[in-house]
XYZ file of C-alpha atoms in Angstrom:
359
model
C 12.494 -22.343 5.249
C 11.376 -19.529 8.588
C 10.084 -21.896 11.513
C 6.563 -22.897 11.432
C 6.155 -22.557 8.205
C 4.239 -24.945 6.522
C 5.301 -25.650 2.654
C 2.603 -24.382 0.432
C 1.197 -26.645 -2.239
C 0.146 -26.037 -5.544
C -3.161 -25.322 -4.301
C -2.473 -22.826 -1.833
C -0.462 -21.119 -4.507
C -3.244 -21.000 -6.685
C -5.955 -19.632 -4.314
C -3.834 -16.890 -3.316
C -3.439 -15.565 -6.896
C -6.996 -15.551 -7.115
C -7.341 -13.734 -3.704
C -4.987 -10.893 -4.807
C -7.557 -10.457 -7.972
C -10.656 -8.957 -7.452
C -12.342 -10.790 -4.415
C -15.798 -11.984 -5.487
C -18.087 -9.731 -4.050
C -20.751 -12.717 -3.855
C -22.566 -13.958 -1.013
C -20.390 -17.018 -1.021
C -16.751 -16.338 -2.225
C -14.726 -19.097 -0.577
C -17.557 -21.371 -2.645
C -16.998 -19.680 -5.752
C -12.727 -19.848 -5.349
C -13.439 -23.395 -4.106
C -15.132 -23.938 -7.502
C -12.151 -21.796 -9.924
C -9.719 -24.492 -8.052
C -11.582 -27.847 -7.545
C -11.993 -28.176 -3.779
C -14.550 -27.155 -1.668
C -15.678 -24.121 0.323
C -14.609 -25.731 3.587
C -11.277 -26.327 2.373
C -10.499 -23.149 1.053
C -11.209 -21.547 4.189
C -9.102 -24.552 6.216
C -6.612 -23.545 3.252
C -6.853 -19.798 4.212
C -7.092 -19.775 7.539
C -3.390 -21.654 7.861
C -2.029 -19.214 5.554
C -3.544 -16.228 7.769
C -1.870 -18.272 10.924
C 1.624 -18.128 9.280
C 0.768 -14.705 8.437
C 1.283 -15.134 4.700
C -2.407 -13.925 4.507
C -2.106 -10.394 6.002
C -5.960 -9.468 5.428
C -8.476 -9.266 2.429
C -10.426 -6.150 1.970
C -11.747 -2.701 0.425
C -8.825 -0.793 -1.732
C -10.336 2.975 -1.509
C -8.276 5.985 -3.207
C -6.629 7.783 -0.555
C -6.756 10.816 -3.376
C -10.639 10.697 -4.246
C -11.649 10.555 -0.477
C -10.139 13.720 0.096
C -6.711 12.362 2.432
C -3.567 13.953 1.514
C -0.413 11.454 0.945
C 2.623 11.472 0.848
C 6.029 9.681 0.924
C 8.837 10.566 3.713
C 12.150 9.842 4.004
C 13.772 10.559 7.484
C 17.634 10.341 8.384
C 18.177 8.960 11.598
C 20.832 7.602 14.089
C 21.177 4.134 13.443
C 20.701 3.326 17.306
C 17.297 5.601 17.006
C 16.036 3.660 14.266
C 14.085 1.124 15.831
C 12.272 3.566 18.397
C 11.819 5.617 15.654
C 9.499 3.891 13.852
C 7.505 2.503 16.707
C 6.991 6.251 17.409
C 5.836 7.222 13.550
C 3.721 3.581 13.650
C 1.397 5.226 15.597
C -0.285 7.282 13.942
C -2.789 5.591 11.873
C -2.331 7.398 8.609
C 0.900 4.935 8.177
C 0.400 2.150 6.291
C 3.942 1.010 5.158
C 7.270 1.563 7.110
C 10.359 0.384 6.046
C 14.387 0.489 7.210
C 16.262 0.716 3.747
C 19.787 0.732 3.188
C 21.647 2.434 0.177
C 21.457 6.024 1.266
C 21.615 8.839 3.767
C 17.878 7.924 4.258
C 16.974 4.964 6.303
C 13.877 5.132 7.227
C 11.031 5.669 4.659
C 7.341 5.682 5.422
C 4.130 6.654 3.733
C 1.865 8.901 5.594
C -1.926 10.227 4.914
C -3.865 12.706 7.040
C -7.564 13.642 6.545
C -8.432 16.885 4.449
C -8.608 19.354 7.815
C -4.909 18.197 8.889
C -1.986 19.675 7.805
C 0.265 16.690 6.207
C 3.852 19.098 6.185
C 2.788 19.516 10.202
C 2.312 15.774 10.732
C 5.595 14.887 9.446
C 7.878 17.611 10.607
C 6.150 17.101 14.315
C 7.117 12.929 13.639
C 10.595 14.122 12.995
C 11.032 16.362 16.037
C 9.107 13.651 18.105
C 11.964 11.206 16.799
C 14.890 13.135 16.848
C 15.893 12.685 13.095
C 18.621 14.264 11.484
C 16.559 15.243 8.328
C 13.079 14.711 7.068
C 12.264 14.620 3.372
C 8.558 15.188 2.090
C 8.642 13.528 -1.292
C 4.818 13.632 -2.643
C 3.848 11.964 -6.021
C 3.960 14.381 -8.523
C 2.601 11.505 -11.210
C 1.303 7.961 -10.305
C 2.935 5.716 -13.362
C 1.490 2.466 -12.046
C -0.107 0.729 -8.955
C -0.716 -2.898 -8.604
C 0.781 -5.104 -6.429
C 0.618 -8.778 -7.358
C 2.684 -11.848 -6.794
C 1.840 -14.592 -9.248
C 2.625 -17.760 -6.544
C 2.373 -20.123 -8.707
C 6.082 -18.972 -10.685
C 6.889 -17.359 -8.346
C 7.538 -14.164 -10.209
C 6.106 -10.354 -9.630
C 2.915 -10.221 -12.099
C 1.166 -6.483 -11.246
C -0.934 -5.132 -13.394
C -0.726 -1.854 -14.591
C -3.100 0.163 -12.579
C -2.742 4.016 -13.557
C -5.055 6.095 -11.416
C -3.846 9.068 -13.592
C -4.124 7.776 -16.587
C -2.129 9.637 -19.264
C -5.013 12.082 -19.971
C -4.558 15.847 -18.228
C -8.759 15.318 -17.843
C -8.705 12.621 -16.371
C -5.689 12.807 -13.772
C -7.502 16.285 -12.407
C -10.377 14.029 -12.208
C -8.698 11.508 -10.026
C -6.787 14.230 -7.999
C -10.806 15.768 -7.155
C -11.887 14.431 -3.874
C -15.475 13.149 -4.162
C -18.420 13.748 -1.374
C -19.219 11.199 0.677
C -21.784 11.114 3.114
C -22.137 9.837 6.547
C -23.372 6.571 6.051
C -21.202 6.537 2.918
C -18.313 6.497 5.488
C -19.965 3.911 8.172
C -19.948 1.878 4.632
C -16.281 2.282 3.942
C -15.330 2.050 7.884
C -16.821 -1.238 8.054
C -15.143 -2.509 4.291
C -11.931 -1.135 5.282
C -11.592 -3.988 8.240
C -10.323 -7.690 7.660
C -13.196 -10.418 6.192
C -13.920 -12.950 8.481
C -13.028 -16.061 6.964
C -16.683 -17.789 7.487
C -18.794 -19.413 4.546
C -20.803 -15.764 4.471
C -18.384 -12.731 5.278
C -19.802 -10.032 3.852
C -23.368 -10.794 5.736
C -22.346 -9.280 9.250
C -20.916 -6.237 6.944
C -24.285 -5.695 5.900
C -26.320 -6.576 9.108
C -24.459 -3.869 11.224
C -25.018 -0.954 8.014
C -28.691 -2.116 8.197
C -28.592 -3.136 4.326
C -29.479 -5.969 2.428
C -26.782 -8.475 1.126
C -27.610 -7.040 -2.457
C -27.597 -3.538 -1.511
C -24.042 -3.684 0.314
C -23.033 -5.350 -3.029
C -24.816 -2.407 -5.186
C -23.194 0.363 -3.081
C -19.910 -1.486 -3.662
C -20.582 -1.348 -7.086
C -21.033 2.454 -7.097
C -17.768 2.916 -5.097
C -15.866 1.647 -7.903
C -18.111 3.687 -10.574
C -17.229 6.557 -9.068
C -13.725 5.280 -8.574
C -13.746 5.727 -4.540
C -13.079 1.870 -4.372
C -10.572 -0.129 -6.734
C -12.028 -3.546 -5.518
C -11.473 -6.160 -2.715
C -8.238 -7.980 -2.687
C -6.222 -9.369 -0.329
C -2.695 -8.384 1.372
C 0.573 -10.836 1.037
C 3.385 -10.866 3.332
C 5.829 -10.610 0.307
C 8.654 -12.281 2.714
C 6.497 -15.575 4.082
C 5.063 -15.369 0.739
C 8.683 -16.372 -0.929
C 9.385 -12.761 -2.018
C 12.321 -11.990 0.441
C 13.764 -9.328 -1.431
C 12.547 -6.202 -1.937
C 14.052 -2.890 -3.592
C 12.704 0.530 -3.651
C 15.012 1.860 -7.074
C 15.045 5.443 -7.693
C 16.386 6.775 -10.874
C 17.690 10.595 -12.415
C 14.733 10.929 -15.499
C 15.971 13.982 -17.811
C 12.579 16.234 -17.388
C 11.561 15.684 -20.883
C 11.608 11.737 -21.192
C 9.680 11.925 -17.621
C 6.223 10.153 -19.257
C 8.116 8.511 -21.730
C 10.271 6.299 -18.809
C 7.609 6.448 -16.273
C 5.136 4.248 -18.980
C 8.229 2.079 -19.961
C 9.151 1.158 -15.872
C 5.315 0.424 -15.671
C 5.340 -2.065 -18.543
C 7.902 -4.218 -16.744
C 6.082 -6.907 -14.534
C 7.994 -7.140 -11.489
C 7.725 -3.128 -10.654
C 4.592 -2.720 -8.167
C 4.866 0.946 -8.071
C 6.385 3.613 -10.427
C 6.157 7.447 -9.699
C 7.448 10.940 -10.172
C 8.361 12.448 -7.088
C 10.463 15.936 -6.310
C 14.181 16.512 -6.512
C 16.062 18.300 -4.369
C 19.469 20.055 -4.441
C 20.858 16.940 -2.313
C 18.489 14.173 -3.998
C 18.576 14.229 -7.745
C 16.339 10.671 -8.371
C 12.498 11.936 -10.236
C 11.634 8.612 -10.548
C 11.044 5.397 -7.651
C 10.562 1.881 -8.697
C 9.156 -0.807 -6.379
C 10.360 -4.783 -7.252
C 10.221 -7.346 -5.272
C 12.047 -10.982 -5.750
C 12.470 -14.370 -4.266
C 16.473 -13.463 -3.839
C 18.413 -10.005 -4.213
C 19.629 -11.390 -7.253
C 16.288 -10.934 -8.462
C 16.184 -7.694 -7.649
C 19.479 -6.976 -9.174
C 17.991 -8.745 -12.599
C 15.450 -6.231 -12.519
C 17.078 -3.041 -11.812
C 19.468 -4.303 -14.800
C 16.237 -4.496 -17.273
C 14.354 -1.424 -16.337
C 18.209 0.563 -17.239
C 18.657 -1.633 -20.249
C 15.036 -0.620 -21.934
C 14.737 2.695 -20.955
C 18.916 3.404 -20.918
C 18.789 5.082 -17.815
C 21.701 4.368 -15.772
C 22.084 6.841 -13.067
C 20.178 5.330 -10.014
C 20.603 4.010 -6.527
C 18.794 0.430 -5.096
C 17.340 1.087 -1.530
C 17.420 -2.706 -0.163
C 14.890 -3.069 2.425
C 16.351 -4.354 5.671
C 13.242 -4.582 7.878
C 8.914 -4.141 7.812
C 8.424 -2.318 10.792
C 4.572 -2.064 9.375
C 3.045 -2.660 6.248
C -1.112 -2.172 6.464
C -3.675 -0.572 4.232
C -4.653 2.929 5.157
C -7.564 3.279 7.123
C -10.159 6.126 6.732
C -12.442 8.538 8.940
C -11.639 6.995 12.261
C -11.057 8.924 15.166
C -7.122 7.809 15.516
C -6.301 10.537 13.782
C -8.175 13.188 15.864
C -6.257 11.552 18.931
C -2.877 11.784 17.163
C -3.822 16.015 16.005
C -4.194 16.593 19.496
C -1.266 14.848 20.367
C 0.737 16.702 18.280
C -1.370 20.158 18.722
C -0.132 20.289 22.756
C 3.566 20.058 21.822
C 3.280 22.752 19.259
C 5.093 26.080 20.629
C 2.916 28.559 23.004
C 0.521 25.397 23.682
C -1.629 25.412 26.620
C -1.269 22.512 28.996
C -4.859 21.471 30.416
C -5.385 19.391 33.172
């Protein structure tokens, strides 16, 4: 077991499956999971505020669509010197649009990152500037060309992956060009998702200073969080693991060669299995054949290797590689309309060609 760690019980286990569920939006949560598990409020936040000391907890709050607010995503695979690595990625950690950042090993690749920018920025500019400002060899702009599944869960209490099948796409053409339309939001729309977007307190009444500081009432925060999931700007509340300190040490990002016309076929039947988090179609390219990436996560590589065996055995695909991650340089939930992002255009606007140095 990593120093400091404390051995979870049964217990703890329990109250962070519910956690990665839909939080209760109530006035009370840690009451109501104190009630789903038989202790009370006081102890679940004791309970909770351990687990956020070992960093097990990473954070609870808002999911938003990246897509329906209007950001642009993508995913980005740089090749780098293995003594640039690490510098590397403190240098693309900046920018605030990064929410996961991982070494992997398993291909010319080794770094891999997801990045968002806000509608006026230019995503292809943000990344090629990161790979000039880091020296790499190579970097690859692989956007989702079809979400398959979404929904990152750990059930603690087997200790097995257990995501749901969240589909923002859906398998309807309607409805993934609804999902792909950004939706208007207005300015105190955004103060709203600014303040949701940040950590809960863990305090017998966390979503009360939410509300004070938007100048709403405890049931109209609730009601407006309602509507953000109506109009599907917000998937719900939930909370963030550290897959390592959470047991899951292994973790493999699987990408696969999909003949073109079984693409939907093998995306759905990847989704079905429980231990992939994520499943997507991304881009080939003359040098990078794979259409398809699988996330699993395990408690050993052997896991891992389980899994990669299943997803080829029910879908018969067998042409792949297994991306093993060897370090999280950052794993965080995207955060939207803050000014970071203005700071980091202008950061990378003054080292653009013909630029204009101002004192």
């Amino acid at each position: 077991m990593e120093a400091n760690l404390i051995p979870m019980d049964i217990t703890d286990r329990k109250l962070l499956n519910l956690i990665q569920g839909p939080f209760p939006m109530v006035e009370q949560p840690f009451l109501k999971l104190g009630e789903e598990v038989g202790i009370s409020e006081q102890e679940v936040l004791g309970r909770l505020t351990e687990l956020k000391r070992q960093n097990v907890l990473r954070q609870i709050s808002a999911i938003f669509d990246t897509r329906r607010l209007g950001y642009k995503t993508t995913l980005v695979a740089m090749a780098l010197e293995p003594g640039n690595l690490h510098q590397a990625a403190m240098e693309i950690n900046k920018h605030p649009g990064v929410s996961h950042n991982y070494a992997r090993e398993g291909s010319y690749y080794n770094l891999w990152f997801t990045l968002a920018v806000p509608p006026e920025h230019d995503l292809e500019a943000t990344a090629n500037y990161m790979g000039r400002k880091t020296n790499s060899l190579e970097t690859r702009i692989m956007p989702t060309i079809r979400f398959f599944k979404i929904g990152v869960n750990f059930d603690m209490v087997k200790e097995t992956g257990s995501s749901f099948n969240f589909n923002p796409d859906g398998f309807d053409k309607g409805e993934a060009e609804s999902w792909n339309t950004p939706v208007p939001v207005t300015d105190e729309e955004k103060n709203a998702i600014r303040e949701m977007q940040e950590d809960l307190p863990l305090i017998p009444r966390p979503f009360n200073p939410i509300a004070d500081r938007l100048g709403l009432t405890i049931t109209e925060m609730f009601s407006l969080g309602q509507d953000f999931q109506e109009r599907r700007i917000m998937r719900r509340y939930s909370a963030v693991l550290h897959h390592r300190r959470s047991g899951f040490r292994a973790n493999a990002m699987i990408v696969w060669k999909v003949p073109q016309e079984r693409s939907e076929e093998v995306g759905m039947l990847m989704a079905a299995h429980n231990a992939v988090t994520h499943c997507y179609e991304r881009p080939t390219f003359p040098d990078w054949p794979y259409t398809h990436f699988t996330m699993v996560h395990a408690t050993t590589p052997e896991g891992c290797e389980q899994f990669n065996q299943e997803i080829s055995d029910a879908t018969g695909i067998t042409e792949r590689l297994v991306l093993y991650s060897t370090r999280e340089y950052k794993k965080t939930r995207v955060r939207y309309f803050v000014k970071d992002y203005d700071d980091y255009q202008e950061s990378e606007q003054s080292e653009q060609p013909g630029a204009i140095a101002t004192a």
